[in-house]
Amino acid sequence: IIDYVLESQIKSFYLALGLIFLLMLVWLRSLRLAFISLVPNVFPVVVMMGTMGYLGIHLDLGTATVAAIVLGVAIDDTVHFLHYWREAENQKMSWEDCLKYTFDRAGEPAAVTTVLLMVGFPVLMLAGVKSVVYFGLLTTVAAFAAIFADVIILPVILKFFRPSWERKEV
C-alpha cells in the first residue's frame, strides 16, 4: 500500500508542478517568471525530504502526503510575490524598486500566514501517533523553508534573471 501511495504521490507532485507552471505562464504571461516560480515551490519539498532523511523518518501513509500539502502551502506566497513583482516590472522598475514594491504589498501577509502555519502545525507534534507527529514536524519545517524561498531565494533568482530591458551592457 505504501509503495502505491508513494508512486501516486510522486505522479501527483509532478502533475501539480506542471499545472503550476502552466497556470503561472498564463497568469503572468511570462515564460521567465513561470520557470522561476518552480524554484521556491520545489525548495520546501526538498528541505522536507532532506529533513526526513536526516532524522531517519521513513515514508508511510502520513508522511507520503506531506509533499502535496507543502506544495499547496508554498505556492500561496509565491503567487502573491510574483503578482506584485510582475506589476513592478511592467512599470519598468529597477530590481531594487521591484523588491520594495513587492515586499510592501505581499511581505506582511506572507509573514503572517507563515507564522500562523508555524504555530498551528507544531500542535500536531503533541499527538501520540508517530505519523501525526512527523506530519506536524515536516509541515512546520516546510512552511519555514517556503517563506525562506520566497523572501530570500526568489529575489536572488529574479536579480540573476532580470528582464532584458533592465540588463546593463558590459
Coordinates of C-alpha atoms in Angstrom, one line a residue:
I1 CA 0.0 0.0 0.0
I2 CA 2.8 2.4 0.9
D3 CA 4.5 1.8 -2.5
Y4 CA 1.3 2.5 -4.3
V5 CA 0.7 5.7 -2.2
L6 CA 4.3 6.8 -2.8
E7 CA 4.1 6.2 -6.5
S8 CA 0.8 8.1 -6.8
Q9 CA 2.1 11.0 -4.7
I10 CA 5.2 11.3 -7.0
K11 CA 3.0 11.3 -10.1
S12 CA 0.6 13.8 -8.4
F13 CA 3.6 16.0 -7.4
Y14 CA 4.9 16.2 -11.0
L15 CA 1.4 16.8 -12.3
A16 CA 0.9 19.6 -9.8
L17 CA 4.2 21.2 -10.8
G18 CA 3.2 21.1 -14.4
L19 CA -0.1 22.7 -13.7
I20 CA 1.5 25.3 -11.5
F21 CA 3.9 26.1 -14.4
L22 CA 1.1 26.4 -16.9
L23 CA -1.1 28.5 -14.7
M24 CA 1.8 30.8 -13.8
L25 CA 2.6 31.1 -17.6
V26 CA -0.9 32.0 -18.5
W27 CA -1.5 34.3 -15.5
L28 CA 1.8 36.1 -15.5
R29 CA 2.3 36.0 -19.3
S30 CA 6.0 35.4 -18.8
L31 CA 7.9 32.2 -19.5
R32 CA 10.8 33.5 -17.4
L33 CA 8.6 34.1 -14.3
A34 CA 6.7 30.8 -14.8
F35 CA 10.0 28.9 -14.8
I36 CA 11.3 30.9 -11.8
S37 CA 8.1 30.2 -9.9
L38 CA 9.0 26.5 -9.7
V39 CA 12.1 27.0 -7.6
P40 CA 10.5 28.5 -4.5
N41 CA 7.8 25.8 -4.7
V42 CA 10.2 22.8 -5.0
F43 CA 12.6 24.1 -2.4
P44 CA 10.4 23.4 0.6
V45 CA 9.7 19.9 -0.6
V46 CA 13.4 19.3 -1.0
V47 CA 14.1 20.6 2.5
M48 CA 11.3 18.5 3.9
M49 CA 12.7 15.4 2.2
G50 CA 16.2 16.2 3.4
T51 CA 14.8 16.6 7.0
M52 CA 13.2 13.2 6.7
G53 CA 16.4 11.6 5.6
Y54 CA 18.4 13.4 8.2
L55 CA 16.1 12.4 11.0
G56 CA 15.6 8.9 9.7
I57 CA 11.8 9.4 9.1
H58 CA 10.5 6.7 6.8
L59 CA 7.7 7.1 4.3
D60 CA 4.4 5.9 5.5
L61 CA 0.8 6.9 4.7
G62 CA 1.0 10.1 6.7
T63 CA 4.4 11.3 5.6
A64 CA 3.8 10.4 1.9
T65 CA 1.1 13.0 1.6
V66 CA 3.1 15.9 3.1
A67 CA 4.8 16.9 -0.2
A68 CA 1.4 17.7 -1.8
I69 CA 0.3 19.7 1.1
V70 CA 3.7 21.5 1.3
L71 CA 3.4 22.4 -2.4
G72 CA 0.0 23.9 -1.7
V73 CA 1.4 26.0 1.1
A74 CA 4.4 27.1 -0.8
I75 CA 2.5 28.2 -4.0
D76 CA 0.3 30.6 -2.0
D77 CA 3.0 33.2 -1.1
T78 CA 4.8 32.7 -4.5
V79 CA 1.7 33.7 -6.4
H80 CA 1.4 36.9 -4.3
F81 CA 5.1 37.8 -4.6
L82 CA 5.2 37.2 -8.4
H83 CA 1.9 39.0 -9.0
Y84 CA 3.3 42.2 -7.4
W85 CA 6.8 41.6 -8.9
R86 CA 5.2 41.4 -12.4
E87 CA 3.3 44.7 -11.7
A88 CA 6.5 46.4 -10.8
E89 CA 8.4 45.1 -13.8
N90 CA 5.5 46.3 -16.1
Q91 CA 6.2 49.7 -14.6
K92 CA 9.9 49.3 -15.7
M93 CA 11.1 49.5 -12.1
S94 CA 14.6 48.5 -11.2
W95 CA 15.3 45.3 -9.3
E96 CA 15.6 47.2 -6.0
D97 CA 12.3 49.0 -6.6
C98 CA 10.6 45.8 -7.7
L99 CA 11.7 44.2 -4.4
K100 CA 10.5 47.1 -2.3
Y101 CA 7.2 47.3 -4.2
T102 CA 6.6 43.5 -3.8
F103 CA 7.6 43.4 -0.1
D104 CA 5.5 46.4 0.7
R105 CA 2.4 44.6 -0.7
A106 CA 3.0 40.9 -0.2
G107 CA 5.6 40.8 2.6
E108 CA 3.4 41.2 5.7
P109 CA 0.6 38.9 4.6
A110 CA 3.2 36.2 3.7
A111 CA 4.9 36.6 7.0
V112 CA 1.6 36.4 9.0
T113 CA 0.4 33.3 7.0
T114 CA 3.7 31.6 7.7
V115 CA 3.7 32.4 11.4
L116 CA 0.2 31.0 11.7
L117 CA 1.2 27.8 9.9
M118 CA 4.3 27.5 12.1
V119 CA 2.2 28.0 15.2
G120 CA -0.6 25.6 14.1
F121 CA 1.2 22.6 12.7
P122 CA 3.5 22.0 15.7
V123 CA 0.4 21.3 17.8
L124 CA 0.3 18.0 15.8
M125 CA 3.6 17.1 17.3
L126 CA 1.8 16.5 20.7
A127 CA -0.1 13.6 19.2
G128 CA 0.6 10.0 20.4
V129 CA 0.8 8.7 16.8
K130 CA 4.2 8.9 15.1
S131 CA 2.8 9.7 11.7
V132 CA 0.9 12.7 13.0
V133 CA 3.9 13.9 14.9
Y134 CA 6.1 13.6 11.8
F135 CA 3.3 15.4 9.8
G136 CA 3.4 18.3 12.2
L137 CA 7.2 18.5 12.2
L138 CA 7.6 18.2 8.4
T139 CA 4.9 20.7 7.6
T140 CA 6.4 23.2 10.1
V141 CA 9.9 22.8 8.6
A142 CA 8.4 23.1 5.1
A143 CA 6.5 26.3 6.0
F144 CA 9.7 27.9 7.2
A145 CA 11.5 26.7 4.0
A146 CA 8.7 28.1 1.8
I147 CA 8.9 31.7 3.3
F148 CA 12.7 31.5 3.1
A149 CA 12.4 30.6 -0.5
D150 CA 10.0 33.4 -1.3
V151 CA 11.8 36.1 0.7
I152 CA 15.5 35.1 0.1
I153 CA 15.9 32.7 -2.8
L154 CA 13.2 34.1 -5.2
P155 CA 14.6 37.7 -5.2
V156 CA 18.1 36.4 -5.8
I157 CA 16.9 34.4 -8.8
L158 CA 14.9 37.4 -10.0
K159 CA 18.1 39.5 -9.8
F160 CA 20.1 36.9 -11.7
F161 CA 17.4 36.6 -14.4
R162 CA 16.4 40.2 -14.9
P163 CA 14.3 41.2 -17.9
S164 CA 16.2 42.3 -21.0
W165 CA 15.3 46.0 -20.6
E166 CA 17.0 46.1 -17.2
R167 CA 20.2 44.3 -18.1
K168 CA 23.2 46.6 -18.4
E169 CA 25.6 46.4 -21.4
V170 CA 29.1 45.3 -20.5

